Short mmCIF file of C-alpha atoms (C1' of nucleotides) in Angstrom, two decimals:
data_model
loop_
_atom_site.label_atom_id
_atom_site.label_comp_id
_atom_site.label_asym_id
_atom_site.label_seq_id
_atom_site.Cartn_x
_atom_site.Cartn_y
_atom_site.Cartn_z
CA MET A 37 81.03 104.10 91.83
CA ARG A 38 83.87 106.03 90.23
CA ALA A 39 85.72 104.50 87.33
CA SER A 40 89.11 104.84 89.02
CA GLU A 41 87.79 103.00 92.02
CA ARG A 42 86.31 100.20 89.93
CA ALA A 43 89.60 99.79 88.13
CA TYR A 44 91.49 99.73 91.43
CA ALA A 45 89.14 97.20 92.97
CA ALA A 46 89.26 94.99 89.87
CA LEU A 47 93.06 94.95 89.60
CA LEU A 48 93.50 94.55 93.35
CA ASP A 49 91.21 91.54 93.34
CA GLU A 50 92.90 89.98 90.34
CA ILE A 51 96.36 90.41 91.84
CA GLN A 52 95.30 89.07 95.23
CA ARG A 53 93.61 86.06 93.64
CA GLY A 54 96.64 85.37 91.47
CA ILE A 55 94.68 85.86 88.25
CA LEU A 56 97.38 88.41 87.44
CA PRO A 57 100.47 86.50 88.61
CA PRO A 58 103.74 88.19 89.63
CA GLY A 59 105.68 89.51 86.66
CA THR A 60 102.59 90.24 84.59
CA VAL A 61 103.14 93.40 82.55
CA LEU A 62 100.39 95.97 82.97
CA GLY A 63 100.11 98.51 80.16
CA GLU A 64 97.88 101.50 80.82
CA VAL A 65 96.14 101.35 77.47
CA GLU A 66 95.73 97.58 77.52
CA GLN A 67 94.27 97.49 81.04
CA SER A 68 92.04 100.51 80.58
CA GLN A 69 90.50 98.96 77.46
CA ARG A 70 90.08 95.60 79.16
CA LEU A 71 88.25 97.12 82.14
CA GLY A 72 86.28 99.63 80.07
CA VAL A 73 87.66 102.85 81.52
CA SER A 74 89.85 105.54 80.03
CA ARG A 75 93.53 105.94 80.79
CA THR A 76 93.07 108.68 83.39
CA PRO A 77 91.23 106.63 86.05
CA MET A 78 93.33 103.59 85.13
CA ARG A 79 96.50 105.55 85.80
CA GLU A 80 95.08 106.59 89.15
CA ALA A 81 94.29 102.98 90.03
CA MET A 82 97.78 101.85 89.05
CA ARG A 83 99.41 104.60 91.10
CA ARG A 84 97.45 103.43 94.12
CA LEU A 85 98.53 99.84 93.54
CA THR A 86 102.11 101.05 93.21
CA ALA A 87 101.82 102.82 96.56
CA ASP A 88 100.39 99.60 98.02
CA GLY A 89 103.41 97.71 96.69
CA LEU A 90 101.33 95.30 94.61
CA ILE A 91 102.73 96.54 91.32
CA ALA A 92 105.99 98.31 90.54
CA GLN A 93 107.61 100.19 87.70
CA GLN A 94 110.34 97.84 86.59
CA SER A 95 111.55 100.43 84.12
CA PRO A 96 110.17 103.81 83.04
CA ARG A 97 108.06 102.05 80.43
CA VAL A 98 107.00 98.77 81.99
CA THR A 99 104.94 98.19 85.12
CA VAL A 100 104.66 94.66 86.49
CA VAL A 101 102.87 92.80 89.26
CA THR A 102 105.36 92.51 92.14
CA ASP A 103 106.83 89.20 93.15
CA PHE A 104 105.56 87.53 96.30
CA ASP A 105 107.34 84.45 97.59
CA ALA A 106 107.96 82.67 100.88
CA ASP A 107 110.70 85.11 101.83
CA ASP A 108 108.34 88.04 101.32
CA ILE A 109 105.82 86.33 103.57
CA ARG A 110 108.44 85.97 106.31
CA LYS A 111 109.25 89.67 106.06
CA LEU A 112 105.58 90.54 106.00
CA PHE A 113 105.02 88.65 109.23
CA VAL A 114 107.92 90.38 110.95
CA THR A 115 106.21 93.68 110.31
CA ARG A 116 102.81 92.28 111.08
CA ARG A 117 104.01 91.02 114.44
CA ALA A 118 105.34 94.44 115.38
CA LEU A 119 102.08 96.18 114.54
CA GLU A 120 99.59 93.61 115.78
CA GLU A 121 101.30 93.04 119.11
CA THR A 122 101.22 96.77 119.67
CA ALA A 123 97.60 96.93 118.57
CA ALA A 124 96.60 94.06 120.87
CA ARG A 125 98.29 95.74 123.82
CA ILE A 126 96.52 99.02 123.17
CA ALA A 127 93.16 97.37 122.62
CA ALA A 128 93.51 95.59 125.97
CA THR A 129 94.44 98.83 127.70
CA GLN A 130 91.56 101.01 126.56
CA PRO A 131 88.10 101.02 128.11
CA ASP A 132 85.77 99.93 125.27
CA ARG A 133 86.53 96.22 125.49
CA ASP A 134 83.04 94.78 125.48
CA VAL A 135 83.08 94.08 121.72
CA PHE A 136 85.97 91.70 122.23
CA GLY A 137 83.96 89.70 124.74
CA VAL A 138 81.24 89.34 122.12
CA LEU A 139 83.83 88.40 119.51
CA ALA A 140 85.36 85.80 121.85
CA ARG A 141 81.96 84.15 122.20
CA SER A 142 81.57 84.21 118.42
CA PHE A 143 84.92 82.45 118.06
CA GLU A 144 83.83 79.83 120.58
CA GLN A 145 80.68 79.10 118.58
CA THR A 146 82.60 78.97 115.30
CA VAL A 147 84.57 76.04 116.66
CA ALA A 148 81.38 73.96 116.41
CA ASP A 149 80.77 73.96 112.66
CA ASP A 150 84.00 72.67 111.19
CA GLU A 151 83.21 72.18 107.51
CA GLY A 152 82.68 74.77 104.82
CA ALA A 153 82.84 77.59 107.35
CA ILE A 154 85.93 79.14 105.84
CA ASP A 155 84.13 82.20 104.53
CA ALA A 156 82.35 82.68 107.85
CA TYR A 157 85.70 82.37 109.59
CA TYR A 158 87.36 85.01 107.44
CA ALA A 159 84.35 87.27 107.90
CA LEU A 160 84.75 86.94 111.65
CA ILE A 161 88.47 87.73 111.39
CA ALA A 162 87.59 90.83 109.41
CA GLU A 163 85.15 91.82 112.13
CA PHE A 164 87.85 91.31 114.73
CA ASP A 165 90.33 93.40 112.72
CA ALA A 166 87.76 96.17 112.39
CA ALA A 167 87.16 96.10 116.16
CA VAL A 168 90.92 96.39 116.74
CA ASP A 169 91.12 99.35 114.38
CA VAL A 170 88.39 101.12 116.33
CA ALA A 171 89.92 100.21 119.68
CA VAL A 172 93.44 101.42 118.94
CA ASP A 173 92.06 104.73 117.62
CA ASN A 174 95.35 105.45 115.88
CA ALA A 175 95.33 106.36 112.20
CA TYR A 176 99.05 105.63 111.76
CA LEU A 177 98.79 102.17 113.26
CA THR A 178 95.56 101.41 111.41
CA GLN A 179 97.12 102.56 108.15
CA GLY A 180 100.07 100.23 108.68
CA LEU A 181 97.80 97.32 109.52
CA ARG A 182 95.73 98.00 106.42
CA ALA A 183 98.83 97.74 104.25
CA ILE A 184 99.81 94.48 105.91
CA ARG A 185 96.36 93.01 105.36
CA THR A 186 96.45 93.90 101.69
CA HIS A 187 99.54 91.76 101.24
CA LEU A 188 98.34 89.10 103.65
CA THR A 189 95.50 88.30 101.28
CA ARG A 190 98.08 87.30 98.70
CA ALA A 191 99.78 85.05 101.24
CA ARG A 192 96.49 83.37 102.17
CA ARG A 193 95.93 82.48 98.56
CA LEU A 194 99.33 80.86 98.17
CA ALA A 195 98.63 78.66 101.15
CA ARG A 196 95.37 76.77 101.07
CA ASP A 197 94.37 76.44 104.69
CA ASN A 198 93.55 73.02 106.03
CA SER A 199 90.69 72.49 108.43
CA ALA A 200 92.94 71.51 111.35
CA ARG A 201 94.86 74.78 111.16
CA LEU A 202 91.60 76.72 110.88
CA GLN A 203 90.36 75.15 114.10
CA MET A 204 93.57 76.13 115.87
CA SER A 205 93.45 79.62 114.45
CA VAL A 206 89.95 80.11 115.78
CA ALA A 207 91.05 78.97 119.22
CA GLU A 208 94.02 81.36 119.10
CA HIS A 209 91.81 84.26 118.11
CA ASN A 210 89.45 83.33 120.89
CA LEU A 211 92.30 83.61 123.37
CA ILE A 212 93.42 86.96 121.99
CA ALA A 213 89.90 88.38 122.05
CA ARG A 214 89.34 87.13 125.60
CA ALA A 215 92.66 88.57 126.77
CA ILE A 216 91.73 91.95 125.33
CA ALA A 217 88.26 91.75 126.86
CA ASP A 218 89.85 90.97 130.24
CA GLY A 219 92.25 93.89 129.91
CA ASP A 220 95.27 91.58 130.01
CA ALA A 221 97.62 93.45 127.68
CA GLU A 222 100.58 91.12 128.17
CA LEU A 223 98.56 88.01 127.42
CA ALA A 224 96.95 89.69 124.42
CA ALA A 225 100.37 90.59 123.01
CA HIS A 226 101.91 87.19 123.66
CA ALA A 227 98.88 85.32 122.35
CA THR A 228 99.13 87.45 119.21
CA HIS A 229 102.80 86.57 118.90
CA VAL A 230 102.04 82.87 119.23
CA HIS A 231 99.17 83.08 116.78
CA LEU A 232 101.31 84.81 114.17
CA HIS A 233 104.10 82.30 114.67
CA ASN A 234 101.70 79.41 114.10
CA ALA A 235 100.03 81.10 111.15
CA LEU A 236 103.38 81.78 109.50
CA THR A 237 104.61 78.24 110.11
CA SER A 238 101.41 76.81 108.66
CA ILE A 239 101.55 79.04 105.59
CA LEU A 240 105.20 78.28 104.86
CA GLU A 241 104.61 74.57 105.30
CA SER A 242 101.59 74.68 103.04
CA ILE A 243 103.63 76.44 100.38
CA ARG A 244 106.48 73.96 100.69
CA GLU A 245 104.01 71.10 100.23
CA GLY A 246 102.37 72.81 97.29
CA SER A 247 105.65 73.36 95.47
CA GLN A 248 106.65 69.73 95.71
CA MET B 88 111.79 115.91 86.78
CA ARG B 89 108.17 115.08 86.10
CA ALA B 90 105.55 117.72 86.77
CA SER B 91 103.55 115.44 89.07
CA GLU B 92 106.63 114.85 91.13
CA ARG B 93 107.48 118.53 91.37
CA ALA B 94 103.94 119.26 92.51
CA TYR B 95 104.10 116.48 95.09
CA ALA B 96 107.46 117.63 96.41
CA ALA B 97 106.30 121.25 96.57
CA LEU B 98 103.07 120.51 98.43
CA LEU B 99 104.77 117.99 100.71
CA ASP B 100 107.37 120.54 101.67
CA GLU B 101 104.82 123.28 102.25
CA ILE B 102 102.66 121.05 104.43
CA GLN B 103 105.63 119.79 106.43
CA ARG B 104 106.93 123.33 106.95
CA GLY B 105 103.49 124.54 107.98
CA ILE B 106 103.28 127.02 105.12
CA LEU B 107 100.04 125.24 104.30
CA PRO B 108 98.60 124.87 107.82
CA PRO B 109 96.03 122.21 108.79
CA GLY B 110 92.58 122.98 107.45
CA THR B 111 93.84 124.76 104.35
CA VAL B 112 91.53 124.00 101.43
CA LEU B 113 93.37 122.73 98.36
CA GLY B 114 91.52 123.14 95.08
CA GLU B 115 92.94 121.30 92.11
CA VAL B 116 92.68 124.21 89.72
CA GLU B 117 93.97 126.74 92.22
CA GLN B 118 97.01 124.67 93.22
CA SER B 119 97.86 123.57 89.68
CA GLN B 120 97.88 127.21 88.52
CA ARG B 121 99.93 128.28 91.51
CA LEU B 122 102.60 125.65 90.89
CA GLY B 123 102.52 125.98 87.11
CA VAL B 124 101.35 122.48 86.20
CA SER B 125 98.14 121.21 84.70
CA ARG B 126 95.41 119.48 86.67
CA THR B 127 96.47 115.95 85.72
CA PRO B 128 99.84 115.86 87.51
CA MET B 129 98.40 117.98 90.34
CA ARG B 130 95.65 115.42 90.86
CA GLU B 131 98.27 112.70 90.99
CA ALA B 132 100.28 114.64 93.57
CA MET B 133 97.20 115.20 95.70
CA ARG B 134 96.23 111.55 95.56
CA ARG B 135 99.69 110.63 96.81
CA LEU B 136 99.43 113.12 99.64
CA THR B 137 96.02 111.67 100.49
CA ALA B 138 97.55 108.19 100.65
CA ASP B 139 100.29 109.61 102.89
CA GLY B 140 97.62 111.04 105.17
CA LEU B 141 98.82 114.62 104.83
CA ILE B 142 95.66 115.82 103.11
CA ALA B 143 92.15 114.38 103.17
CA GLN B 144 88.88 114.76 101.30
CA GLN B 145 86.69 116.41 103.89
CA SER B 146 83.72 116.12 101.54
CA PRO B 147 83.46 114.96 97.93
CA ARG B 148 84.23 118.50 96.83
CA VAL B 149 86.73 119.85 99.33
CA THR B 150 90.22 118.58 100.15
CA VAL B 151 92.04 119.99 103.17
CA VAL B 152 95.40 119.67 104.89
CA THR B 153 94.94 117.18 107.73
CA ASP B 154 95.11 118.24 111.33
CA PHE B 155 98.22 117.43 113.35
CA ASP B 156 98.24 118.09 117.07
CA ALA B 157 99.91 116.77 120.20
CA ASP B 158 97.55 113.79 120.34
CA ASP B 159 98.48 112.82 116.79
CA ILE B 160 102.15 112.99 117.76
CA ARG B 161 101.53 110.61 120.67
CA LYS B 162 99.79 108.17 118.35
CA LEU B 163 102.54 108.57 115.78
CA PHE B 164 105.17 107.66 118.36
CA VAL B 165 103.26 104.57 119.46
CA THR B 166 103.49 103.27 115.91
CA ARG B 167 107.03 104.51 115.49
CA ARG B 168 108.12 102.64 118.60
CA ALA B 169 106.67 99.40 117.31
CA LEU B 170 108.43 99.68 113.97
CA GLU B 171 111.77 101.13 115.08
CA GLU B 172 112.27 98.69 117.93
CA THR B 173 111.68 95.87 115.51
CA ALA B 174 114.01 97.47 112.97
CA ALA B 175 116.75 97.97 115.57
CA ARG B 176 116.50 94.35 116.66
CA ILE B 177 116.77 93.09 113.09
CA ALA B 178 119.64 95.43 112.24
CA ALA B 179 121.56 94.14 115.26
CA THR B 180 120.89 90.53 114.27
CA GLN B 181 122.09 90.65 110.67
CA PRO B 182 125.72 90.42 109.57
CA ASP B 183 126.37 93.75 107.79
CA ARG B 184 126.81 95.80 110.94
CA ASP B 185 130.01 97.67 110.13
CA VAL B 186 128.18 100.78 108.90
CA PHE B 187 126.69 101.26 112.33
CA GLY B 188 130.15 101.30 113.87
CA VAL B 189 131.08 104.09 111.47
CA LEU B 190 127.84 105.90 112.27
CA ALA B 191 128.47 105.57 116.00
CA ARG B 192 131.84 107.29 115.57
CA SER B 193 130.15 110.03 113.55
CA PHE B 194 127.68 110.58 116.37
CA GLU B 195 130.55 110.81 118.85
CA GLN B 196 132.24 113.49 116.79
CA THR B 197 128.99 115.40 116.33
CA VAL B 198 128.84 115.86 120.08
CA ALA B 199 131.81 118.22 119.77
CA ASP B 200 130.34 121.04 117.71
CA ASP B 201 127.27 122.11 119.63
CA GLU B 202 126.07 125.25 117.88
CA GLY B 203 124.42 125.59 114.48
CA ALA B 204 124.94 121.93 113.72
CA ILE B 205 121.23 121.19 113.52
CA ASP B 206 121.25 120.54 109.78
CA ALA B 207 124.34 118.33 110.08
CA TYR B 208 122.61 116.45 112.86
CA TYR B 209 119.48 115.80 110.84
CA ALA B 210 121.61 114.75 107.88
CA LEU B 211 123.33 112.22 110.09
CA ILE B 212 119.98 110.95 111.36
CA ALA B 213 118.86 110.52 107.76
CA GLU B 214 122.04 108.56 107.06
CA PHE B 215 121.33 106.38 110.06
CA ASP B 216 117.74 105.79 108.92
CA ALA B 217 118.96 104.84 105.46
CA ALA B 218 121.43 102.37 106.97
CA VAL B 219 118.62 100.82 109.01
CA ASP B 220 116.47 100.49 105.89
CA VAL B 221 119.26 98.64 104.13
CA ALA B 222 120.01 96.47 107.15
CA VAL B 223 116.45 95.29 107.78
CA ASP B 224 116.04 94.42 104.08
CA ASN B 225 112.29 94.34 104.50
CA ALA B 226 110.13 96.35 102.11
CA TYR B 227 107.06 96.20 104.36
CA LEU B 228 108.93 97.49 107.39
CA THR B 229 110.76 100.12 105.36
CA GLN B 230 107.49 101.28 103.85
CA GLY B 231 105.97 101.68 107.30
CA LEU B 232 109.01 103.57 108.55
CA ARG B 233 108.89 105.85 105.54
CA ALA B 234 105.29 106.79 106.32
CA ILE B 235 106.19 107.51 109.93
CA ARG B 236 109.09 109.73 108.92
CA THR B 237 106.85 111.73 106.61
CA HIS B 238 104.64 112.66 109.53
CA LEU B 239 107.55 113.00 111.92
CA THR B 240 108.83 115.93 109.90
CA ARG B 241 105.62 117.77 110.75
CA ALA B 242 106.14 117.00 114.43
CA ARG B 243 109.71 118.29 114.35
CA ARG B 244 108.51 121.59 113.01
CA LEU B 245 105.91 122.04 115.74
CA ALA B 246 108.60 121.52 118.35
CA ARG B 247 111.64 123.71 117.98
CA ASP B 248 114.48 121.62 119.30
CA ASN B 249 116.71 123.10 121.94
CA SER B 250 120.42 122.50 121.93
CA ALA B 251 120.38 120.48 125.18
CA ARG B 252 117.90 118.00 123.76
CA LEU B 253 119.93 117.74 120.56
CA GLN B 254 123.03 116.81 122.54
CA MET B 255 121.11 114.09 124.37
CA SER B 256 119.57 112.83 121.15
CA VAL B 257 123.00 112.46 119.59
CA ALA B 258 124.20 110.48 122.60
CA GLU B 259 121.12 108.25 122.40
CA HIS B 260 121.67 107.60 118.72
CA ASN B 261 125.29 106.85 119.45
CA LEU B 262 124.21 104.17 121.93
CA ILE B 263 121.73 102.66 119.48
CA ALA B 264 124.26 102.58 116.66
CA ARG B 265 126.89 101.03 118.93
CA ALA B 266 124.44 98.41 120.19
CA ILE B 267 123.57 97.44 116.63
CA ALA B 268 127.25 97.36 115.66
CA ASP B 269 127.92 95.08 118.65
CA GLY B 270 125.08 92.79 117.66
CA ASP B 271 123.27 93.46 120.93
CA ALA B 272 119.66 93.29 119.75
CA GLU B 273 118.09 93.72 123.17
CA LEU B 274 120.11 96.81 123.97
CA ALA B 275 119.44 98.24 120.52
CA ALA B 276 115.69 97.77 121.03
CA HIS B 277 115.63 99.16 124.54
CA ALA B 278 117.88 102.09 123.67
CA THR B 279 115.49 102.85 120.82
CA HIS B 280 112.58 102.71 123.23
CA VAL B 281 114.29 105.10 125.60
CA HIS B 282 115.28 107.43 122.80
CA LEU B 283 111.75 107.60 121.46
CA HIS B 284 110.38 108.19 124.94
CA ASN B 285 112.75 111.10 125.47
CA ALA B 286 112.13 112.50 122.01
CA LEU B 287 108.36 112.38 122.51
CA THR B 288 108.59 113.96 125.96
CA SER B 289 110.77 116.74 124.61
CA ILE B 290 108.50 117.42 121.66
CA LEU B 291 105.33 117.50 123.76
CA GLU B 292 106.97 119.79 126.31
CA SER B 293 108.21 122.09 123.58
CA ILE B 294 104.70 122.29 122.15
CA ARG B 295 103.17 122.98 125.55
CA GLU B 296 105.65 125.81 126.08
CA GLY B 297 105.01 127.20 122.63
CA SER B 298 101.25 127.31 123.09
CA GLN B 299 101.48 129.22 126.33
"C1'" DA C 5 59.60 136.13 107.54
"C1'" DC C 6 60.61 131.45 106.83
"C1'" DT C 7 60.91 127.35 104.02
"C1'" DC C 8 61.22 124.68 100.06
"C1'" DA C 9 62.29 123.88 95.38
"C1'" DC C 10 64.69 124.86 91.34
"C1'" DC C 11 68.48 126.62 88.86
"C1'" DC C 12 73.08 127.96 88.29
"C1'" DC C 13 77.79 127.59 89.26
"C1'" DA C 14 81.94 125.64 90.58
"C1'" DA C 15 84.76 121.82 91.49
"C1'" DT C 16 85.83 117.15 90.69
"C1'" DG C 17 85.73 112.97 87.52
"C1'" DT C 18 86.63 111.27 82.89
"C1'" DA C 19 87.96 111.11 78.08
"C1'" DT C 20 91.08 112.21 74.59
"C1'" DA C 21 94.61 114.53 71.96
"C1'" DC C 22 99.26 115.83 71.90
"C1'" DA C 23 104.33 115.65 73.51
"C1'" DC C 24 108.13 113.18 74.56
"C1'" DA C 25 111.13 109.47 75.27
"C1'" DA C 26 112.76 104.88 75.20
"C1'" DA C 27 113.03 100.54 73.04
"C1'" DA C 28 112.82 97.70 69.01
"C1'" DC C 29 113.81 97.04 64.39
"C1'" DA C 30 115.84 97.52 59.99
"C1'" DG C 31 119.56 98.80 57.09
"C1'" DG C 32 124.17 99.53 55.99
"C1'" DG C 33 128.98 99.23 56.92
"C1'" DA C 34 133.01 96.89 58.85
"C1'" DT D 206 128.11 87.79 60.66
"C1'" DC D 207 128.12 91.28 63.96
"C1'" DC D 208 127.68 95.87 65.38
"C1'" DC D 209 126.38 100.48 65.01
"C1'" DT D 210 123.19 103.94 63.71
"C1'" DG D 211 119.01 106.01 62.18
"C1'" DT D 212 114.15 105.51 62.01
"C1'" DT D 213 109.84 103.90 63.47
"C1'" DT D 214 106.86 102.50 66.81
"C1'" DT D 215 104.81 102.14 71.16
"C1'" DG D 216 103.99 103.52 75.69
"C1'" DT D 217 103.97 106.92 79.35
"C1'" DG D 218 103.54 112.02 80.82
"C1'" DT D 219 100.87 116.16 80.31
"C1'" DA D 220 97.36 119.38 78.81
"C1'" DT D 221 92.77 120.34 77.95
"C1'" DA D 222 87.95 119.77 76.79
"C1'" DC D 223 83.78 117.66 78.26
"C1'" DA D 224 80.61 115.28 81.80
"C1'" DT D 225 78.74 115.00 86.18
"C1'" DT D 226 77.63 115.99 90.63
"C1'" DG D 227 77.10 118.50 94.82
"C1'" DG D 228 76.39 122.92 96.95
"C1'" DG D 229 74.76 127.36 97.33
"C1'" DG D 230 71.87 131.03 96.15
"C1'" DT D 231 67.64 133.03 94.63
"C1'" DG D 232 62.99 133.05 93.87
"C1'" DA D 233 58.25 132.14 94.93
"C1'" DG D 234 54.79 130.34 97.90
"C1'" DT D 235 52.85 129.85 102.43
#
DNA sequence: ACTCACCCCAATGTATACACAAAACAGGGA
DNA sequence: TCCCTGTTTTGTGTATACATTGGGGTGAGT
């Protein structure tokens, strides 16, 4: 693996996990020494993170981890809704819908095991997202969704999901996947809308609780 | 201006204008010598263009200008519709709508001078886009729109606009701006949808004619 | 004549030295 | 004591040298 890529992956992970909290100053020399690469690949990694919006140049000399609060999450979900509703509609309209039938069945089975299945759940979501990316067959849309997901990971961390919400989320995804499999574009879009509304509500509530 | 930025701007412009057509191989050394910068800033510029989707690493050793055909334009407009309808809705919902009233009047006046006003027209569009960016106050949405506009410039070049279409486009923008100014979110969204439909149709037709 | 292996070359990836600029600090004057 | 100015320091921007890897070409062997 290339050094620039290692540096990018490492910083991305640390920002998403909150190990590098918002406002943290990232010096090129400091970070490159810490991660054992030279400045060149570190610069490349930091430019990528800047493009992603995870870090920003506060002034010509100081780069910091960008802020990410409840208001950002609301704005993120506005954009997410626009892209995912469109994606769901397209996925339901195109012919290769069999995968979503399989995914729907997977979601049904996931309902069974309720405890400690968080990782399995997120893995299934990732699989679903990947299937959507293939189905929409649209680099521009996929690119936008990828950006959203990058930030979404930060949001997920701020809000520890409770098991009840997870159960609901699985059921919602099941509905979306089934709607796509059935070729019902309207239902797929509306189910996506509802899912995102519930997810946002749950996240914001979880954050409000956490900050008390 | 920094060297990396000059290189980025130069390559971006050349790709958008078609001076560097799709498939053109871009070697780091070759391009850096041509533009009078060293490899380091040229690499940075090329990485940015890669993130933008304007160039791509075909293999580990060869980077080329990405392809951009009618099908790409269709996919671009699907994504554009999702983002711009959302943006229009938000702009119409928020309080600072006065600018759009001013813009609407500008569009009305632009209808008058029909010949050679292409540059003025595009300048006005850019002003409108900037106003939307401010109005939505959403970095994620703005970021997505920015990416779309980058590619849109390539589409515009493929399709030479005719004066009749320009007249219609101005009228459509006028309606959108007025709808936003009036706080009519639904009309703003639907007018945007119609505008994008017409714009796409016109572009695809223009390309079909050109390839004959 | 065709194929496979080895070598060479060319292009990218990385490290580092130098240039430049901005911010912090210290010193002196008001 | 505060402010202004000059200097020092520190960090980014750029150039270049070195490392590494992948591809192509040439040679020999079958």
